[in-house]
Coordinates of C-alpha atoms in Angstrom, one line a residue:
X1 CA -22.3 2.8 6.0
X2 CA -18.5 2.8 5.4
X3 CA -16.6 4.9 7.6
X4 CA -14.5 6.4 5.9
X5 CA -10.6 7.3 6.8
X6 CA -8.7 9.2 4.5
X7 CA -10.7 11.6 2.1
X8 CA -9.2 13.4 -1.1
X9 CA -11.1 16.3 -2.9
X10 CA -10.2 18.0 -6.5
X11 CA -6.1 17.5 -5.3
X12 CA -4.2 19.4 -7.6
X13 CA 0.2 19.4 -6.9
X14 CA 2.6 20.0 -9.8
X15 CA 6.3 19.6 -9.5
X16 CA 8.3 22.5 -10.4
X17 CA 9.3 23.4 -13.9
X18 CA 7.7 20.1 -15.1
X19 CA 5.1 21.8 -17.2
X20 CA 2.1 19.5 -16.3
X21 CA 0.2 18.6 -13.4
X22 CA 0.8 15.3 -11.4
X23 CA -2.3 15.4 -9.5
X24 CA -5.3 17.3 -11.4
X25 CA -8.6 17.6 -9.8
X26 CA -8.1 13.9 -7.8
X27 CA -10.9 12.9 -5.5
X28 CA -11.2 9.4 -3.5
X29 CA -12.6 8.0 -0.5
X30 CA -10.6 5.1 1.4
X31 CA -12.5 3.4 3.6
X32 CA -11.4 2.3 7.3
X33 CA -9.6 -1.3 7.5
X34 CA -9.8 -1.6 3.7
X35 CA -6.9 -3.3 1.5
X36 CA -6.7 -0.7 -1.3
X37 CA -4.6 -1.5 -4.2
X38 CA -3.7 1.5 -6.6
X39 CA -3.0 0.8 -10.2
X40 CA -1.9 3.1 -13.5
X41 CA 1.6 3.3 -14.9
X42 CA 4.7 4.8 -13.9
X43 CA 3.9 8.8 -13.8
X44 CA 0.2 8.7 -13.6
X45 CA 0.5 10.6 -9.7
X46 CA -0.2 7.2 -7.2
X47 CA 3.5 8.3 -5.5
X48 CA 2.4 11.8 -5.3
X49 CA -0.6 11.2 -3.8
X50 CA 1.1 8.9 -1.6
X51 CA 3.4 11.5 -0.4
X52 CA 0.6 14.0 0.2
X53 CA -1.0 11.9 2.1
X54 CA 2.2 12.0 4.8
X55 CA 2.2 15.6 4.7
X56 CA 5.6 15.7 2.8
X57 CA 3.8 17.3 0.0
X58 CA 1.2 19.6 0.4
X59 CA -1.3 20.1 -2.4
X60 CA -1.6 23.5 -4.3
X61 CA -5.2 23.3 -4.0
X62 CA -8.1 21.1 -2.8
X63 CA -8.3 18.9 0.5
X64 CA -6.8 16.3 2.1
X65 CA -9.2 14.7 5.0
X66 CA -7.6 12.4 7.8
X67 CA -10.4 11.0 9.8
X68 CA -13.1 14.1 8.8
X69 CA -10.5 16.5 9.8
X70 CA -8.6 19.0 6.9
X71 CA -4.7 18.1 7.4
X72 CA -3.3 20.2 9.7
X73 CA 0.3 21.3 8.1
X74 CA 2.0 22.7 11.2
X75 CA 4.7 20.6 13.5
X76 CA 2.3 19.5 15.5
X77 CA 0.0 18.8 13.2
X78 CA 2.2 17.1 11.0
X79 CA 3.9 15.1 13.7
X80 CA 0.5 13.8 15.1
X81 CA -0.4 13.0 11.5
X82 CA 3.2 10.7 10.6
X83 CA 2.5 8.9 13.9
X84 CA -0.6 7.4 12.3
X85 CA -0.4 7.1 8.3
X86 CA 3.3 5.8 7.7
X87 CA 4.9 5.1 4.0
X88 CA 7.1 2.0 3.5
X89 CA 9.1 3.5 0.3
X90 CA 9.6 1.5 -3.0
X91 CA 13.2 1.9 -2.0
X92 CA 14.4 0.9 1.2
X93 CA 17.8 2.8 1.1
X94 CA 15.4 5.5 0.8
X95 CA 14.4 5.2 4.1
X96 CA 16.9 3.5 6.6
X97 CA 19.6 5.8 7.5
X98 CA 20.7 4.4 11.3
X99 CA 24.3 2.3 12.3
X100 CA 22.1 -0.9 13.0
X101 CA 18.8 -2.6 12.4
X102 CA 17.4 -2.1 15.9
X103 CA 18.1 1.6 16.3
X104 CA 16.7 2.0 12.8
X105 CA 13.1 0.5 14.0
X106 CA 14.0 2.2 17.4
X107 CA 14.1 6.0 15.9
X108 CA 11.0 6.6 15.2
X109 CA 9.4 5.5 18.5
X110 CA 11.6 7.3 20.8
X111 CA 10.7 10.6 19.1
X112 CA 7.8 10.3 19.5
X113 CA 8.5 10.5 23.1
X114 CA 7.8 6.5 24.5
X115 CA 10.1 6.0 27.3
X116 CA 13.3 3.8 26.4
X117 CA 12.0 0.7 28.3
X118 CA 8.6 1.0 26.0
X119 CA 10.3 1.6 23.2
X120 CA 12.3 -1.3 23.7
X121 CA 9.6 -3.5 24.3
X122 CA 7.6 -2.5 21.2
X123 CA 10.9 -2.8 18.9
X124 CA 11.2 -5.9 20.3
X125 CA 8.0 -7.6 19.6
X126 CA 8.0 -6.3 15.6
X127 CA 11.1 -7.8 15.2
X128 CA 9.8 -11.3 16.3
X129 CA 6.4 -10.6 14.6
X130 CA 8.5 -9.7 11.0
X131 CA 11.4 -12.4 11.8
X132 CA 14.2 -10.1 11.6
X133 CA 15.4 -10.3 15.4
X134 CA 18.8 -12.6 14.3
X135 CA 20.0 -9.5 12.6
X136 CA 19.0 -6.5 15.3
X137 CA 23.1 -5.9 15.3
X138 CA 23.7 -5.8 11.9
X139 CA 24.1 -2.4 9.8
X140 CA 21.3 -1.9 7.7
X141 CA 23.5 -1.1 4.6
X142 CA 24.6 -4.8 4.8
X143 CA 21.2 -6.0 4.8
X144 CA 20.2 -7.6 1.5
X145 CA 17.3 -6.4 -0.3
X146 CA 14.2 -8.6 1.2
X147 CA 15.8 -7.8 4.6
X148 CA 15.9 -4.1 4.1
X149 CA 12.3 -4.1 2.9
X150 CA 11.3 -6.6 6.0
X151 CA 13.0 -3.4 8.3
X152 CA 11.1 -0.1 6.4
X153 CA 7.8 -2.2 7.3
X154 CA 9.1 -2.7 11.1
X155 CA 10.1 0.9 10.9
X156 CA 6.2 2.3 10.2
X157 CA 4.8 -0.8 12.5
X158 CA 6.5 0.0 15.4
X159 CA 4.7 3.3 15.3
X160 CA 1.0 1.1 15.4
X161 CA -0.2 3.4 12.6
X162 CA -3.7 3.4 11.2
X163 CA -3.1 3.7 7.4
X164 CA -0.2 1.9 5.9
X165 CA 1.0 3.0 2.3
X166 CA 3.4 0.9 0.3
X167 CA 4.6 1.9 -2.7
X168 CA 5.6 -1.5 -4.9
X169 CA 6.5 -3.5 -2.0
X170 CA 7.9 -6.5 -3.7
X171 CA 9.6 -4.7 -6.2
X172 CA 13.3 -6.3 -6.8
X173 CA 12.9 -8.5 -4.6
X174 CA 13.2 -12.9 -4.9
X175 CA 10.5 -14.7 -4.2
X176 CA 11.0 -16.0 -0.6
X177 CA 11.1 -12.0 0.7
X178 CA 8.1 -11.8 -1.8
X179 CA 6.1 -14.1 0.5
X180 CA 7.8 -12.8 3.6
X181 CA 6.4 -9.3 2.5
X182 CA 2.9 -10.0 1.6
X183 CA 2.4 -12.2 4.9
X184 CA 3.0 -8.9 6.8
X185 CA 0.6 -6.9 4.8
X186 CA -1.7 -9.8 5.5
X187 CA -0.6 -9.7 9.1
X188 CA -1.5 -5.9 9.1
X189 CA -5.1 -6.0 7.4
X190 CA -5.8 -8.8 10.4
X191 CA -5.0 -6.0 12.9
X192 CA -7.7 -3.4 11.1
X193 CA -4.8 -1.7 9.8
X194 CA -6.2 0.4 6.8
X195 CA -3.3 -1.0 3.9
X196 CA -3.1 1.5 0.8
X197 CA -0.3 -0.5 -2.4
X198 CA 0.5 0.8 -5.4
X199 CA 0.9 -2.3 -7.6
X200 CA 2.1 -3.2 -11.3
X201 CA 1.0 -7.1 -10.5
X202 CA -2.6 -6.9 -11.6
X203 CA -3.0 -10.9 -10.6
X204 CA -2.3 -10.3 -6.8
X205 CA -4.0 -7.3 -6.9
X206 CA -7.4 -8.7 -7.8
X207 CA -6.9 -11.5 -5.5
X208 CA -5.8 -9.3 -2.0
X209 CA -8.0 -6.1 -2.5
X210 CA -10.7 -5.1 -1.3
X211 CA -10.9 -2.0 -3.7
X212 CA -9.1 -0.9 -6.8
X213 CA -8.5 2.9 -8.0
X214 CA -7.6 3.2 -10.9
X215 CA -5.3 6.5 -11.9
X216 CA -4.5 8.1 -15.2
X217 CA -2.7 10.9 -15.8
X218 CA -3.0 12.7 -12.4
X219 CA -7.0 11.5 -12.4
X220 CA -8.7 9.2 -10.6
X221 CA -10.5 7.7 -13.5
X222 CA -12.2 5.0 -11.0
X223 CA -12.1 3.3 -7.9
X224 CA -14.6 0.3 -6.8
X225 CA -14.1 -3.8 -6.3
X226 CA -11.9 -5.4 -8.4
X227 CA -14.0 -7.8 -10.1
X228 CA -16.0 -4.5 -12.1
X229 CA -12.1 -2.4 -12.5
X230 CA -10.9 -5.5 -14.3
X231 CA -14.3 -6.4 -16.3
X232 CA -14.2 -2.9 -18.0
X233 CA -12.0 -3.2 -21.0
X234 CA -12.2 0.1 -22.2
X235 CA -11.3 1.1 -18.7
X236 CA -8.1 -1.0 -18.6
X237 CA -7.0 -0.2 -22.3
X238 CA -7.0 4.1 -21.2
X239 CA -4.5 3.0 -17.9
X240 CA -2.9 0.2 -20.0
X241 CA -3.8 -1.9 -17.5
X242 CA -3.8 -6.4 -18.4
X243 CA -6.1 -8.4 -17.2
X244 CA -5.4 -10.6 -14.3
X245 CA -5.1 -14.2 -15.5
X246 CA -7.4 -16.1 -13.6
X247 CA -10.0 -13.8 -15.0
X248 CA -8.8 -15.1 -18.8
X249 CA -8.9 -18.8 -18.1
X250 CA -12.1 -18.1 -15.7
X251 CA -13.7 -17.0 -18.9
X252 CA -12.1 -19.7 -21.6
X253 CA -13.6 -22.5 -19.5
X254 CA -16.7 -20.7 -19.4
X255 CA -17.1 -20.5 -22.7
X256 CA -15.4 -24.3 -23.1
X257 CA -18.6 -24.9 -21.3
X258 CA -16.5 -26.7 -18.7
X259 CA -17.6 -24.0 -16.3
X260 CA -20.6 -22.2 -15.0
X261 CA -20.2 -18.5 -15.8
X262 CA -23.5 -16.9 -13.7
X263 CA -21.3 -18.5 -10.9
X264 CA -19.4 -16.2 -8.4
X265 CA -15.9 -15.4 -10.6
X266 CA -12.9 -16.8 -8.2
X267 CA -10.3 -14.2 -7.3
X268 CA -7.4 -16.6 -7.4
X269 CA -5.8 -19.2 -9.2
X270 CA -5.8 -21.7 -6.9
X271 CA -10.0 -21.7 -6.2
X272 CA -9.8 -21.9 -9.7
X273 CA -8.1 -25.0 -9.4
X274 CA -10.7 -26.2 -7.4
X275 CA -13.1 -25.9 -8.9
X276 CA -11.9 -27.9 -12.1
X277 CA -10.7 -30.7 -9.8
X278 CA -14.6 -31.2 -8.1
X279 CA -15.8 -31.6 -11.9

């Protein structure tokens, strides 16, 4: 049996004077080490959720359960909590506020009370793990984009949290920081890190997750492998969710007869690929 990590029952959080409920009666389970991506369009509550999960919101009614315990909302308990489920914004200048790069990653760790030679050592090796060590000295508000993202994901690393939530993580940025990015979440799933994304790119979603949740209108309207989210069109026409496109040319070779359909459906373009090139 999964164990299970993070636990959400019949959430309900409004924003004030906005007339309508961003999270209404939402309930998921996330399982421990899993790569969750979250899909629904912009407004449907995956930020809100997000931010409850950190404690910087706190629901108007239902549960939030970090490793079978209710969150606890005092310092303490909110301090203990933010040492082990960290958020990498969808905007980094939302989140780096220090003079340079290495006493933005450096922050965090020291409050938590490490001792300066630990802290040092631990900033040290996520800036060679994430390749940003040539620019320790260097202000983070001359940091490109890619770069600034590369440093919010040092930032919450450093820490050695349990649950890691990103919130569009390759949003704006070019394609090389694109790679650099999803290599670290890669690099972060090998460690048993539990990785929680909210995505728009349905195709890299079906190929990285492990599970899909699906959320509508502050609902959860389902969560469960990718392969059944994306095979239920009525499911994906409510969320205005696409499908991802190696399951459309999966299914046009299929019915080209070029493939065999009661075989396993491949979860990215390149197996895809090659299988056509064994034929």
């Amino acid at each position: 049996m999964e164990e299970i990590i993070l636990k959400a029952r019949n959430l309900k959080f409004s924003y004030e004077g906005s007339g309508h409920m961003a999270l209404n009666d939402f309930s998921l389970d996330i399982p421990r080490g899993a790569k969750v991506a979250f899909l629904g369009s912009n407004g449907s509550g995956k930020s809100t959720f997000f931010l409850c999960c950190n404690g910087i919101y706190r629901p108007e009614s239902g549960t939030l359960y970090y490793n079978g315990k209710p969150m606890d909302y005092s310092r303490k308990g909110l301090l203990d909590l933010r040492k082990k489920v960290g958020i990498v914004f969808q905007d980094p200048d939302n989140q780096l506020f220090s003079a340079s790069v290495y006493q933005e990653i450096s922050f965090g760790i020291l409050n938590l009370g490490v001792s300066k030679e630990a802290a040092k050592e631990a900033v040290e090796r996520i800036m060679e793990e994430m390749d940003i060590a040539s620019y320790r000295e260097k202000p983070t508000h001359a940091l490109s984009g890619g770069q600034k993202k590369l440093v919010s994901i040092a930032d919450v690393l450093v820490m050695e949290p349990e649950i890691v939530i990103m919130d569009e993580p390759s949003s704006s940025l070019d394609p090389k920081h694109v790679r650099l990015v999803n290599q670290a979440v890669e690099n972060m799933s090998a460690k048993g890190i539990t990785v929680m994304m909210a995505t728009h790119d349905v195709d890299y979603a079906f190929a990285w997750a492990d599970e899909a949740v699906v959320i509508h209108e502050g609902r959860v309207l389902r969560q469960g492998p990718p392969q059944e989210i994306f095979a239920d069109p009525a499911l994906l026409h409510t969320a205005n969710l696409t499908r991802p496109a190696v399951m459309e040319m999966y299914d046009i070779l299929c019915r080209k007869g070029i493939l065999n359909p009661d075989a396993p459906a491949p979860k990215k373009l390149e197996e895809l690929l090659s299988r056509l090139t064994v034929l």
